[in-house]
Each structure stands twice: as C-alpha cells, then as structure tokens.
PDB file of C-alpha atoms and ligand atoms in Angstrom:
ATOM      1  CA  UNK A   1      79.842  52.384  54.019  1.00 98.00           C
ATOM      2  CA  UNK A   2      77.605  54.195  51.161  1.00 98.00           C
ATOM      3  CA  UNK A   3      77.964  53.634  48.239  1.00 98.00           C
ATOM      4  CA  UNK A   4      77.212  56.783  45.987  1.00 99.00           C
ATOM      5  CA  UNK A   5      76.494  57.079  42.134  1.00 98.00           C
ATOM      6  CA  UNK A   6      75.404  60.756  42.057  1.00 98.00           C
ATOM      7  CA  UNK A   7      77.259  63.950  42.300  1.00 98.00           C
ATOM      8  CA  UNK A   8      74.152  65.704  43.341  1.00 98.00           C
ATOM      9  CA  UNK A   9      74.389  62.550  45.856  1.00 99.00           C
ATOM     10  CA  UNK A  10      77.250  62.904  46.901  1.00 99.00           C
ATOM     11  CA  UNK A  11      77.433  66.906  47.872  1.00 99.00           C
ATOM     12  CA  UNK A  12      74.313  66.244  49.935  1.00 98.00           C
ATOM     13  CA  UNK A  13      76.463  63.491  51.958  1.00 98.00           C
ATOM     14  CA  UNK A  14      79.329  65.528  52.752  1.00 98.00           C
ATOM     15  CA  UNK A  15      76.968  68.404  53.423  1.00 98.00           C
ATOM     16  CA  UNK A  16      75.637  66.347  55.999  1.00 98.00           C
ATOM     17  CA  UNK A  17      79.171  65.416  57.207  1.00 98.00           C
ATOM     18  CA  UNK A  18      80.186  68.688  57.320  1.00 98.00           C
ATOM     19  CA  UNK A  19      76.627  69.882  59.514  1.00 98.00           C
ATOM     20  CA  UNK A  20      78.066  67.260  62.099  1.00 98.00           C
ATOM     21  CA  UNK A  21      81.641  69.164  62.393  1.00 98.00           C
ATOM     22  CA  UNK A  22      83.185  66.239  60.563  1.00 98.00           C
ATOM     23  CA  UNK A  23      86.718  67.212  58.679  1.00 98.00           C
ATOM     24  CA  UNK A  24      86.297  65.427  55.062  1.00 99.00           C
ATOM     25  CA  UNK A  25      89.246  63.496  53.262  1.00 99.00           C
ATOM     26  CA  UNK A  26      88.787  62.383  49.673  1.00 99.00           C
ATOM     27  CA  UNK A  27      90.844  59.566  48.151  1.00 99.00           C
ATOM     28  CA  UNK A  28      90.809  59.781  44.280  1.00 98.00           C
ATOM     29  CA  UNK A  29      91.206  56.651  42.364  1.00 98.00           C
ATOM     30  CA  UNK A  30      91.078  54.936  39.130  1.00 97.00           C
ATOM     31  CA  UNK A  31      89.854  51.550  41.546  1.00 97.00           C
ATOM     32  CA  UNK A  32      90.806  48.499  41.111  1.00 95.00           C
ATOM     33  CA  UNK A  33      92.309  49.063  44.633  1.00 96.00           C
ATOM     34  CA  UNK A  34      95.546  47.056  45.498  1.00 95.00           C
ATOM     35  CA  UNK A  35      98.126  48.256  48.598  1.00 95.00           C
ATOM     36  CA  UNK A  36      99.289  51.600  47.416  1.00 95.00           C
ATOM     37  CA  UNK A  37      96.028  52.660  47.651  1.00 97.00           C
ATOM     38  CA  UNK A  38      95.523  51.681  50.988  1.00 98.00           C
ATOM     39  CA  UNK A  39      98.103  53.249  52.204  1.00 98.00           C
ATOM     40  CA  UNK A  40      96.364  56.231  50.758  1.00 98.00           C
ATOM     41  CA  UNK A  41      93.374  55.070  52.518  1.00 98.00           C
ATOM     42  CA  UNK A  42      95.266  54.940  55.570  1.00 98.00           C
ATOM     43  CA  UNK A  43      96.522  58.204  55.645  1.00 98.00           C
ATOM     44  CA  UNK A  44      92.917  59.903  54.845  1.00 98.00           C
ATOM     45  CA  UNK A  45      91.532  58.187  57.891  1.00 98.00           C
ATOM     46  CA  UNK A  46      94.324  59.349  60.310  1.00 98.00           C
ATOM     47  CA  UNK A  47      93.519  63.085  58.830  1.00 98.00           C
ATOM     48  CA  UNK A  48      89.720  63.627  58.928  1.00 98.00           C
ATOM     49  CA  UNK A  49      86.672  62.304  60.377  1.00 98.00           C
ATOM     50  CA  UNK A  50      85.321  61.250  57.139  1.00 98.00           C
ATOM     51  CA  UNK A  51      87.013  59.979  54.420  1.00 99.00           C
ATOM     52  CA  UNK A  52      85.627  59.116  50.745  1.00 99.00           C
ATOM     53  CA  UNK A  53      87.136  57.142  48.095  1.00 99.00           C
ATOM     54  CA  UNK A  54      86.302  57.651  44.663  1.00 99.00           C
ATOM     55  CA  UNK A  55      86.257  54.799  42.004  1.00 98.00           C
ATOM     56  CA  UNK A  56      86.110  56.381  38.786  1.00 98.00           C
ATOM     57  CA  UNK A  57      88.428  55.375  35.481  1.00 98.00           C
ATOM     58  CA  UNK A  58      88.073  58.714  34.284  1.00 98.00           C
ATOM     59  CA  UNK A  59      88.341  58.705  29.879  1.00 98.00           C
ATOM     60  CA  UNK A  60      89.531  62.114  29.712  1.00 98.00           C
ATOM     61  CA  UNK A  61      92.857  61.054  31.113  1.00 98.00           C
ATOM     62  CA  UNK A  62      93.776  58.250  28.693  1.00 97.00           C
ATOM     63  CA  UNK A  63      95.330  59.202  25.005  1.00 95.00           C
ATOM     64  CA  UNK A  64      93.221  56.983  22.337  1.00 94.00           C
ATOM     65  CA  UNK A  65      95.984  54.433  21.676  1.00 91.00           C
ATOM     66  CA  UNK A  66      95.174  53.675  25.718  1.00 94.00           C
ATOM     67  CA  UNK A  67      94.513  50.980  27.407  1.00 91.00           C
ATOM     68  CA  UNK A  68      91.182  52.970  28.584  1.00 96.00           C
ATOM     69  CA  UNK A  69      89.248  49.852  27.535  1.00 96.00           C
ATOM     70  CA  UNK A  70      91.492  47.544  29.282  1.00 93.00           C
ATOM     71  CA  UNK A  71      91.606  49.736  32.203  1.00 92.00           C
ATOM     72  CA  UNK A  72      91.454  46.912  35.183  1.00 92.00           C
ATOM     73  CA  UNK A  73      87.763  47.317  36.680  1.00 95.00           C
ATOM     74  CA  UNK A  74      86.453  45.494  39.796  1.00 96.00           C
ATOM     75  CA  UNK A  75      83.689  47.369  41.583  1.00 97.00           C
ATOM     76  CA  UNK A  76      82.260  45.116  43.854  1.00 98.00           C
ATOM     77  CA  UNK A  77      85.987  43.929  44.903  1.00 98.00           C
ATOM     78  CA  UNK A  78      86.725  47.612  45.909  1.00 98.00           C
ATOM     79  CA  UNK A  79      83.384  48.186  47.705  1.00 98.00           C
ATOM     80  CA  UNK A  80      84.275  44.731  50.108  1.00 98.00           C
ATOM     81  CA  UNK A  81      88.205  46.187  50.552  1.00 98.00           C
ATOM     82  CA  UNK A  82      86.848  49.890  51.561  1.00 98.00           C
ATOM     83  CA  UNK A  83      84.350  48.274  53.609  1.00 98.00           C
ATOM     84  CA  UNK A  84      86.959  46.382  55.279  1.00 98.00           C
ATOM     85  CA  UNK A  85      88.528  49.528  55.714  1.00 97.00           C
ATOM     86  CA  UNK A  86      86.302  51.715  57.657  1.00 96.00           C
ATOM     87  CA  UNK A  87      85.732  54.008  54.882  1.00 98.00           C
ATOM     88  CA  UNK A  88      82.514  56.227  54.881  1.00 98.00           C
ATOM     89  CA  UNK A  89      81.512  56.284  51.063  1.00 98.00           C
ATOM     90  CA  UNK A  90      82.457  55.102  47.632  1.00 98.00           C
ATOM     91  CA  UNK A  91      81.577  57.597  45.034  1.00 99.00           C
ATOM     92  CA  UNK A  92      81.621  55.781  41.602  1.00 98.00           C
ATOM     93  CA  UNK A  93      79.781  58.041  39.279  1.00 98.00           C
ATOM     94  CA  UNK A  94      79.399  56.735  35.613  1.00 98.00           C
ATOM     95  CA  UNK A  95      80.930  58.340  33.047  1.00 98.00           C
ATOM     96  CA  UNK A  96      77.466  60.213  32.140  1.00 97.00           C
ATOM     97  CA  UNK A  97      77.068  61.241  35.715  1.00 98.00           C
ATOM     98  CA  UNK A  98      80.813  63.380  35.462  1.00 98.00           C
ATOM     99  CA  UNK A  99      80.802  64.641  31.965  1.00 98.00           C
ATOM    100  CA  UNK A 100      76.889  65.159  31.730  1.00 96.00           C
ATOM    101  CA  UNK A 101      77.135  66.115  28.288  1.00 96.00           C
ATOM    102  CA  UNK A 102      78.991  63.034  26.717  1.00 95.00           C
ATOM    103  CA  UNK A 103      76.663  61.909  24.513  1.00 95.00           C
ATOM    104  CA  UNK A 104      75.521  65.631  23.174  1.00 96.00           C
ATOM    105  CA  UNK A 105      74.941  64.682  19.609  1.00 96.00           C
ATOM    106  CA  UNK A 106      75.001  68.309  18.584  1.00 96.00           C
ATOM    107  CA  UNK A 107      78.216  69.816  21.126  1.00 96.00           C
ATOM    108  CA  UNK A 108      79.359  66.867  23.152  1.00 94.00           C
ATOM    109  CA  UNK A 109      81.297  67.426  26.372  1.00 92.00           C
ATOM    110  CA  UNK A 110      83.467  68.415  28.650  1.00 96.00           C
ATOM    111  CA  UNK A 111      83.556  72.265  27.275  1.00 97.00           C
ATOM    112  CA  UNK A 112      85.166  73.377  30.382  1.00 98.00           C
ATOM    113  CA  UNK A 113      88.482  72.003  31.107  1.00 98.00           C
ATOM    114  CA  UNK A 114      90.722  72.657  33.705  1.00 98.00           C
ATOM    115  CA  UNK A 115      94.515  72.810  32.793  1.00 98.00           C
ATOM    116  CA  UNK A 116      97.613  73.821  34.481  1.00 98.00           C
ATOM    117  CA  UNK A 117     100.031  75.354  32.301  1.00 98.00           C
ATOM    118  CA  UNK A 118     104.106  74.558  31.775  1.00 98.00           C
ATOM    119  CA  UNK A 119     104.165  71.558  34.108  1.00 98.00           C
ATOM    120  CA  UNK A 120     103.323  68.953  31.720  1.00 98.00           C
ATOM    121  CA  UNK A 121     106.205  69.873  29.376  1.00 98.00           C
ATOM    122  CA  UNK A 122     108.025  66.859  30.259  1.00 98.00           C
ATOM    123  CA  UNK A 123     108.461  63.901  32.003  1.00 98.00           C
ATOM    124  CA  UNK A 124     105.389  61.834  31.381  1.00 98.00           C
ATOM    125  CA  UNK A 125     102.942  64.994  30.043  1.00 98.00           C
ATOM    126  CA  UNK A 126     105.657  65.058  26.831  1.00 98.00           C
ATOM    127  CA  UNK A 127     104.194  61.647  25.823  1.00 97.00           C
ATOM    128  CA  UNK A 128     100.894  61.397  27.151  1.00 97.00           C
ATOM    129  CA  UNK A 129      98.983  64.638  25.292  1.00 96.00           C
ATOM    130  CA  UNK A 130      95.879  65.985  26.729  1.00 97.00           C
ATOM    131  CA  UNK A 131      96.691  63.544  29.669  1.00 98.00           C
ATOM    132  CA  UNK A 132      97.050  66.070  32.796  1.00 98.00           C
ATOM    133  CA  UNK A 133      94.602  68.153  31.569  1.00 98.00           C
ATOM    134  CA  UNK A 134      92.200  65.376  32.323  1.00 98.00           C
ATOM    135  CA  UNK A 135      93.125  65.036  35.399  1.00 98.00           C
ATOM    136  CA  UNK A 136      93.373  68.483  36.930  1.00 98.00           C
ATOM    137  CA  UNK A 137      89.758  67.988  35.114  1.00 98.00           C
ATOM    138  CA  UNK A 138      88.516  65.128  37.054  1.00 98.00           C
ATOM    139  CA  UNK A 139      90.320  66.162  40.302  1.00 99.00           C
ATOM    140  CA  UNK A 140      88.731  69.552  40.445  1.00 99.00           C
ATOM    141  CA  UNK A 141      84.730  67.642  39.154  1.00 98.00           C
ATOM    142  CA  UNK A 142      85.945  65.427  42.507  1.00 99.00           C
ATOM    143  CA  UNK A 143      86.608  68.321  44.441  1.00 99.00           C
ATOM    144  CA  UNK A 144      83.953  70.087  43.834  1.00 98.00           C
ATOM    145  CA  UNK A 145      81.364  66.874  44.271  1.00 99.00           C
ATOM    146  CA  UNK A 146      83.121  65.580  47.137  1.00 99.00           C
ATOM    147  CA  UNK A 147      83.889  68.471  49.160  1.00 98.00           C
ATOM    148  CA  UNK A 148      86.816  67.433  51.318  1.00 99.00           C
ATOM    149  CA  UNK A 149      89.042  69.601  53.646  1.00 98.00           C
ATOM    150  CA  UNK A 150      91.755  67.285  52.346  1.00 98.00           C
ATOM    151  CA  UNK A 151      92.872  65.105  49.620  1.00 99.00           C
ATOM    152  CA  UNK A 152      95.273  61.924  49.484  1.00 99.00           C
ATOM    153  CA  UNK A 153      97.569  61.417  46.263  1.00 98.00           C
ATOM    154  CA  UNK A 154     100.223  59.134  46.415  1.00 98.00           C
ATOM    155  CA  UNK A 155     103.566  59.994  45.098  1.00 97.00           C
ATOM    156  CA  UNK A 156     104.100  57.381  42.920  1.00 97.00           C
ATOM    157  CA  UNK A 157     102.804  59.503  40.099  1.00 98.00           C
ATOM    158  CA  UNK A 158     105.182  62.631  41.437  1.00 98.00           C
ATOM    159  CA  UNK A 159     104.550  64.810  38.068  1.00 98.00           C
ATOM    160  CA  UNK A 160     100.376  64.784  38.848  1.00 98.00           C
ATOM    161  CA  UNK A 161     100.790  65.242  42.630  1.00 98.00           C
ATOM    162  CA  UNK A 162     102.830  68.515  42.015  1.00 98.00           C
ATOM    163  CA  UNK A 163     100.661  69.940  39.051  1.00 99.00           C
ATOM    164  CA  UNK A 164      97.199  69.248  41.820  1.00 98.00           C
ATOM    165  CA  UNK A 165      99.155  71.104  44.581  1.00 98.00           C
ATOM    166  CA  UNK A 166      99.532  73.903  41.684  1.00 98.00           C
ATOM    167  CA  UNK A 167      96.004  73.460  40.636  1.00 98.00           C
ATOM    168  CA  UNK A 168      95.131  73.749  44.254  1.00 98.00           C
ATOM    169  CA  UNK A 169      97.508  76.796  45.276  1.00 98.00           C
ATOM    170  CA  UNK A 170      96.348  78.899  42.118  1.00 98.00           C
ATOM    171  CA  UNK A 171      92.997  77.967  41.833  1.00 98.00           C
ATOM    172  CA  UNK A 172      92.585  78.843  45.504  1.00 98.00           C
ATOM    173  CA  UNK A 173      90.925  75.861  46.890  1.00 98.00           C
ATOM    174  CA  UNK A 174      90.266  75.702  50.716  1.00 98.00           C
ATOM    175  CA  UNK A 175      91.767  72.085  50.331  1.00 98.00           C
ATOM    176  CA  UNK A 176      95.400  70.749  51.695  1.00 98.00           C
ATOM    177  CA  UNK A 177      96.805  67.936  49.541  1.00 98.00           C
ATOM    178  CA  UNK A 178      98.365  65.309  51.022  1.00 98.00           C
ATOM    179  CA  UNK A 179     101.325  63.105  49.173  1.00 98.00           C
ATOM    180  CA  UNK A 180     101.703  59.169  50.640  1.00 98.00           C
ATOM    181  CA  UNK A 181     105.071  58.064  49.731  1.00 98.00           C
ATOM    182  CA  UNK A 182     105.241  54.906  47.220  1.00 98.00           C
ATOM    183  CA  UNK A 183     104.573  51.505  47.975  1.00 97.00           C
ATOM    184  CA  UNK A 184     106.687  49.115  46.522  1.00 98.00           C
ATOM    185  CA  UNK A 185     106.766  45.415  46.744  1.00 97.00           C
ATOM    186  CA  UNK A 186     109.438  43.609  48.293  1.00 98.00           C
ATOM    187  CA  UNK A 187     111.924  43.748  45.126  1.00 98.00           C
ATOM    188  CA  UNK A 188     111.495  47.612  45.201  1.00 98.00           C
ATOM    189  CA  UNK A 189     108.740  47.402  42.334  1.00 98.00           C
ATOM    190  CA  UNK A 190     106.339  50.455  42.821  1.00 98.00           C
ATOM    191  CA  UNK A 191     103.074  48.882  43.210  1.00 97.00           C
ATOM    192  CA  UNK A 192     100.665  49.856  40.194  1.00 95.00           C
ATOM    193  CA  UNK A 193      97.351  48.414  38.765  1.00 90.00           C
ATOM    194  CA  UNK A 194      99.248  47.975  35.040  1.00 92.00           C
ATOM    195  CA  UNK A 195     101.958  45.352  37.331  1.00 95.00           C
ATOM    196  CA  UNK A 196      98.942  43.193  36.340  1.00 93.00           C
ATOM    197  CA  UNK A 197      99.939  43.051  32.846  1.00 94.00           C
ATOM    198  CA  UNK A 198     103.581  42.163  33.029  1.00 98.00           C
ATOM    199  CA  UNK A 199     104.459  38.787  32.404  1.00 98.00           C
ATOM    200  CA  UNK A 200     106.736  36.223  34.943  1.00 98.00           C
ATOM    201  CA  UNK A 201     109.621  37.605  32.622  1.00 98.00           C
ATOM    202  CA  UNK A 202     108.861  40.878  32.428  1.00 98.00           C
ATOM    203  CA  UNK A 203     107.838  41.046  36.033  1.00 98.00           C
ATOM    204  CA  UNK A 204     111.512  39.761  36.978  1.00 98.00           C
ATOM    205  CA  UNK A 205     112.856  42.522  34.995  1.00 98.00           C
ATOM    206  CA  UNK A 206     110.916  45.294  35.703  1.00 98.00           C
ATOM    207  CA  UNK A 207     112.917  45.728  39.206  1.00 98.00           C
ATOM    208  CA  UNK A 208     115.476  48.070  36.823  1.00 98.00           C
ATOM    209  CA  UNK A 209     112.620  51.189  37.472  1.00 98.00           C
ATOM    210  CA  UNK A 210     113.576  50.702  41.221  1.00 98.00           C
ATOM    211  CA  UNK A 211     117.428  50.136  40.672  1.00 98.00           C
ATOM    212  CA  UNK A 212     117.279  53.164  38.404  1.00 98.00           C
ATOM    213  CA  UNK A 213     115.589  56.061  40.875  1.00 98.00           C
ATOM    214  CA  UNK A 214     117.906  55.075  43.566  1.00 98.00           C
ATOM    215  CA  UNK A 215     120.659  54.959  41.509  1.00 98.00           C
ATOM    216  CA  UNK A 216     119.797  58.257  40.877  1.00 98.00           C
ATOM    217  CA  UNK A 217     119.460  58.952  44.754  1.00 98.00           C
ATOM    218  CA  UNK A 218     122.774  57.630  45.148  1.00 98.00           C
ATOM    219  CA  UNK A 219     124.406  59.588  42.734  1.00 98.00           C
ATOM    220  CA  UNK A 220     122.799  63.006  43.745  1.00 98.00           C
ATOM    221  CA  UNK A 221     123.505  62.012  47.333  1.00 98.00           C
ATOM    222  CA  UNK A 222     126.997  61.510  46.427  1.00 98.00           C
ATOM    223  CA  UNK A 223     127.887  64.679  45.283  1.00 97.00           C
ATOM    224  CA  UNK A 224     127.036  64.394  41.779  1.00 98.00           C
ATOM    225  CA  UNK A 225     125.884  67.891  40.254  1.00 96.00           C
ATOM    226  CA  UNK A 226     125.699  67.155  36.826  1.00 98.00           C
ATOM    227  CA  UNK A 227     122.458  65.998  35.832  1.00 98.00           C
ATOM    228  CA  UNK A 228     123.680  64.230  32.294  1.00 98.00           C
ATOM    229  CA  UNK A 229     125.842  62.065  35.066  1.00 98.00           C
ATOM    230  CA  UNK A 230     122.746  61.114  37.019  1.00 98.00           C
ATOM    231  CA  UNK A 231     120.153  60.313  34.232  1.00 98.00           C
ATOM    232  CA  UNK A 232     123.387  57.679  32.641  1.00 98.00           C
ATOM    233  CA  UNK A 233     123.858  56.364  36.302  1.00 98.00           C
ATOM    234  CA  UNK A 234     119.259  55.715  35.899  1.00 98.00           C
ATOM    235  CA  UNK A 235     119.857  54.496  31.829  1.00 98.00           C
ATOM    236  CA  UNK A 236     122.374  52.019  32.564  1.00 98.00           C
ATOM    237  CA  UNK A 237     120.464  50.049  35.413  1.00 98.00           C
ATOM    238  CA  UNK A 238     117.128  50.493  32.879  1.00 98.00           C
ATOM    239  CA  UNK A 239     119.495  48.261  30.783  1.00 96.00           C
ATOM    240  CA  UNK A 240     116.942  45.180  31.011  1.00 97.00           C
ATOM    241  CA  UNK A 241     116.367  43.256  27.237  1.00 98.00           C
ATOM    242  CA  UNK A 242     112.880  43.871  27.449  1.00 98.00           C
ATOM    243  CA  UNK A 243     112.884  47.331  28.703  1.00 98.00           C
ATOM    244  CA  UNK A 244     111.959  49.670  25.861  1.00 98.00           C
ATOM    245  CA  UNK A 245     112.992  53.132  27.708  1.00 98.00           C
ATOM    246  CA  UNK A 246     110.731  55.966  26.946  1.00 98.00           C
ATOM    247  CA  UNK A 247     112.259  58.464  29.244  1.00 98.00           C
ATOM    248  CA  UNK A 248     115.014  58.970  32.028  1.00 98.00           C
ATOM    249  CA  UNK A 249     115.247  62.567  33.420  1.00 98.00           C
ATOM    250  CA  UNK A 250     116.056  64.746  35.961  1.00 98.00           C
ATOM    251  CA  UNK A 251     113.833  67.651  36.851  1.00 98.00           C
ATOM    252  CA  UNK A 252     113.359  70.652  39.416  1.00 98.00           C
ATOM    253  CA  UNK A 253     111.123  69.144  42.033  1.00 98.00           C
ATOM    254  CA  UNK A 254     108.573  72.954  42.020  1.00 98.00           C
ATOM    255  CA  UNK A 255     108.909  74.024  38.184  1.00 98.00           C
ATOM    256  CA  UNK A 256     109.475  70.518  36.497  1.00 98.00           C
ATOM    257  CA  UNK A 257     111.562  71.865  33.864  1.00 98.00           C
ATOM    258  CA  UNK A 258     115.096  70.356  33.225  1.00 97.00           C
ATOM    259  CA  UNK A 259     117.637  70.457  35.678  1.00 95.00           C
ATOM    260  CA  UNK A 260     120.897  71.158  33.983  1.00 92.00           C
ATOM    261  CA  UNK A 261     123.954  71.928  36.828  1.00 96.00           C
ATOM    262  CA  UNK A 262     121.858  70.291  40.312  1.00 98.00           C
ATOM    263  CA  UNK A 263     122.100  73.520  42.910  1.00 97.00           C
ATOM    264  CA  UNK A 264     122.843  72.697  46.818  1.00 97.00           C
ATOM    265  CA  UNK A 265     119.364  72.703  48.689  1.00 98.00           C
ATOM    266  CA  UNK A 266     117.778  72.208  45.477  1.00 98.00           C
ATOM    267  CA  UNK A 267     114.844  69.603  45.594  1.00 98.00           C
ATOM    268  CA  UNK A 268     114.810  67.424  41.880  1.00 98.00           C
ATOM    269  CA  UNK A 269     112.326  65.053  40.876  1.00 98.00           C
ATOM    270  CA  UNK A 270     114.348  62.237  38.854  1.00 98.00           C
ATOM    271  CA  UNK A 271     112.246  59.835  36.688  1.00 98.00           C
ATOM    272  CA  UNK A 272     111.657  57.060  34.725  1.00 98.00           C
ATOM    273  CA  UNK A 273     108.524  55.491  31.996  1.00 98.00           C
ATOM    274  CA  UNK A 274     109.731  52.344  30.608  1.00 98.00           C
ATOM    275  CA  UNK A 275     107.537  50.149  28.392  1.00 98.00           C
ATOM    276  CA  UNK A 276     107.697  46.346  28.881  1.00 98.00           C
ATOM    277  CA  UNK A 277     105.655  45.017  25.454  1.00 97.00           C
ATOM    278  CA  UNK A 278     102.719  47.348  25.269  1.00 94.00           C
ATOM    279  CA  UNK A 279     102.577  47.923  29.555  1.00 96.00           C
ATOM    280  CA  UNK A 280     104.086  51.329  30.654  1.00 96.00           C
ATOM    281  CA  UNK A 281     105.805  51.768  33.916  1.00 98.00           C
ATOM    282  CA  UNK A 282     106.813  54.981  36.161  1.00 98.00           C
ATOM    283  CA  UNK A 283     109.003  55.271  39.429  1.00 98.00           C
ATOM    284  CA  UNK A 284     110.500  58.304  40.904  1.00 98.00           C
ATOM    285  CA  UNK A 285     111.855  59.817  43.527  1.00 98.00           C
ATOM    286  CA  UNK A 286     111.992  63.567  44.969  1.00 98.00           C
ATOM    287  CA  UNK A 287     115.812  64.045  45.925  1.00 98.00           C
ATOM    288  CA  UNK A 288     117.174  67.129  48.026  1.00 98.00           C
ATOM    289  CA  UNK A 289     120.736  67.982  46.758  1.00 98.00           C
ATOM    290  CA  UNK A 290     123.353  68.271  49.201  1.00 98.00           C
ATOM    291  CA  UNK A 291     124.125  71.355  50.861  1.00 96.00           C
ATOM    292  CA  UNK A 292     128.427  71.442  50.315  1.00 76.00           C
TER     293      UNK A 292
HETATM  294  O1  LIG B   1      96.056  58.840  40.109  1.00 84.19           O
HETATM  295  C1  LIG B   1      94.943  58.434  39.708  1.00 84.19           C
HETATM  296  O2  LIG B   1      94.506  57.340  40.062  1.00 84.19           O
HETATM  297  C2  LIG B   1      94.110  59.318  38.787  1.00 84.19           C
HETATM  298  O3  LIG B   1      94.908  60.047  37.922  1.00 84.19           O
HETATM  299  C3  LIG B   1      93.152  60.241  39.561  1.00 84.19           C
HETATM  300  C4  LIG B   1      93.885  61.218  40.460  1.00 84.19           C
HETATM  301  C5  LIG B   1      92.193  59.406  40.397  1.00 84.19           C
HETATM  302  C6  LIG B   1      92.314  61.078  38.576  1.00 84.19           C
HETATM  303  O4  LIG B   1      91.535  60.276  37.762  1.00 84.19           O
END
C-alpha cells in the first residue's frame, strides 16, 4: 500500500490507475479506523480495482465548541489495518496540503466552498452550523484529488450520505456513491469513533439510540402514519438518566424536511443525536412506509 501526503501526489497515482483500465473507489474518512469502516472498506474493494482510503480529520467540518482537537488520531494504526486490508493507498494530506491557503495572513482560506442548499435545515445540520458545508467541501477537494469512479459512505451518518448523492447528482460528477448500511455492535450500538468517549455507564445506556430507531421502524411498519406518534414511540425509549436528547425526528428520506402525515410508499429517514456528558451520538434508519 502507498501511502500519499500530496494531492498533486495523489492525482498522478490514480492517473496511473486509471492508464491501466483500473475502476477507482475512494473511501473517505476522518481515520481512526474501527469496523464500520471496514465494512466500507469492504464494499470499495468488491466495486473497483483500486480502492483508496483517505485519513483526513478535516477542521472545516467541526463547529468551534468541537471536539476538533480531541478528534481521535492514530495514523500509523490505520496505515497497519488498511495494509491488512489489501488497500492500494492512504491519502492523508495535512491540513496545509487541502486548504493551501490556511495560514494566508492577509485572506486566509478556503474562499471557495461548496454547499448544498435546504438539506441541512434539520436533523443534525440545525445544530451543527457551517457543518455540511464542510463536508460537501472536503468530499468534493477528495473527489477531485482522488479521482474515483466510485465512493463508499456509510449510512450511519444518513443526513451527509443524502446531501453527497445531491452534491453528486447536481454538481454532475461522473461518480456513483455507494451507502454501506450501519454497523452496530452486538447491543445494537452503531459503531462510531466518539463510542470511545462514553464511560462503562454511559456505554450501558447508550443502547436507547438503537431501541429508539427501531422503535421507530416498528411503529411505521405497523401502520402508524402520524409522525408526532412515531418520534414519542423514539423519545420514550431515549428515556435513559444520562441521555440529554438533542433531537428525535422524522423526515422525508429525498427532501429531509419534516414529515407531517407519513404517505404509503413514502421512504422517511427517522433520527436521533443524543448527548451523553459532552459525547454526541446519532443512529437512524431509512424506513419505507407501508403501501395499505
Ligand atoms: O463521514 C466522515 O467521516 C466525514 O464526514 C468525511 C465524509 C470523511 C468528510 O470529512
């Protein structure tokens, strides 16, 4: 496996990829690589020919109260598991290397964002400003260093997976965007880097994310049209004594806007962000609503 620090780099590897016929796959990640993203890994290999991962905690995409700092970071742990893997190259650029003009004393960068209007209205992009827009950001800088014919994004974090198959779709990249269903440990807890921070109590409790999302599955299953019903069926299983709810809510799967009165054959994204002390958590899950 290579390991890559440059975006100049990096474009002439996949160039070289691509000269041999080789389909491309890019995994995006933050790094500090546990299961989920190997199942991510996983998928990218059965897809293409050659697949990259890229390690980069990108600061665009974390609010200033944070835990940018914090952000769990273990290189050389994630070079030995991609190695392990079969992967082709690690690109982990520094933070210089993506936003080139960072340290511009007189006009420091990014001047050029990339944003994706509407669908970060709710769910997690009402509490985390600024937040998507560094991520269709960093997605696109990926895309664009990376080259891939497809990209991996797990569906764990549901609200960015559909705003990069918008940013995809109206941006008109040649690229197909692949969603890997979440991982979960064995007590249903979505596995996440920030599962790190939870404590043995906390970590007992936060199963309620889990109990919540298929509570909501149940209900919607069930017959249940109302979305008020379904979001108390997902707030009384959050009912934990350390779980400081931030938000439960049901939304259509395409536009991410509210879902009031569920329609037959609609497809609704129901969520949760719960804070146990200062560590956030998300599950989800896309649910098709019963045709009568
Ligand atoms: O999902 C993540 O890990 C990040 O948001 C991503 C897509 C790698 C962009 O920094």
């Amino acid at each position: 496996m290579e390991l890559i620090r440059t975006v100049d780099a990096m474009q002439a590897h996949a160039d070289a990829a691509r000269a041999e016929e080789k389909t491309l796959a890019l995994v995006p990640t933050l790094g500090a690589l546990h299961e989920g993203h190997l199942a991510l890994v996983r998928t990218a290999l059965e897809e293409a020919d050659h697949v990259t991962v890229s390690v980069f905690v990108n600061p665009t995409q974390f609010g200033p109260e944070e835990d940018y700092d914090d952000y769990p970071r273990d290189l050389e742990g994630d070079r030995d598991t991609l190695e392990a893997l079969d992967v082709d190259a690690m690109f982990a650029p520094s933070v210089e290397e993506m936003y080139p003009y960072v340290n511009d004393a007189a006009l420091p960068g990014p001047l050029a964002w990339v944003s994706v209007e509407h669908l970060d209205e709710h769910l997690c992009g009402a509490y985390r400003e600024g937040h998507f827009r560094g991520v269709t950001t960093v997605v696109t800088k990926l895309l664009h260093a990376c080259k891939p014919d497809v990209a991996v994004f797990g569906e764990k974090d549901a609200q960015q997976y559909v705003i990069i198959q918008r940013l995809v779709e109206d941006l008109l990249f040649d690229i197909d965007i692949i969603g890997v269903p979440t991982v979960r440990e064995p007590d249903g807890l979505a596995r996440s880097s920030r599962n790190a921070y939870l404590d043995p109590d906390e970590r007992e409790q936060a199963t309620v994310l889990y109990d919540a999302v298929t509570a909501a599955e149940d209900a919607i299953r069930g017959g249940e049209q109302e979305a008020q019903a379904v979001v108390r069926a997902m707030e009384n299983k959050l009912a934990a004594p350390d779980a400081d709810v931030q938000y439960a809510e049901v939304v259509d799967a395409n536009t991410l806007q509210p879902a009031d009165h569920l329609a037959p054959g609609q497809e609704v994204l129901a969520a949760v962000a719960v804070f146990f002390g200062d560590t956030r958590l998300i599950d989800n899950t896309f649910v098709e609503v019963p045709r009568a």
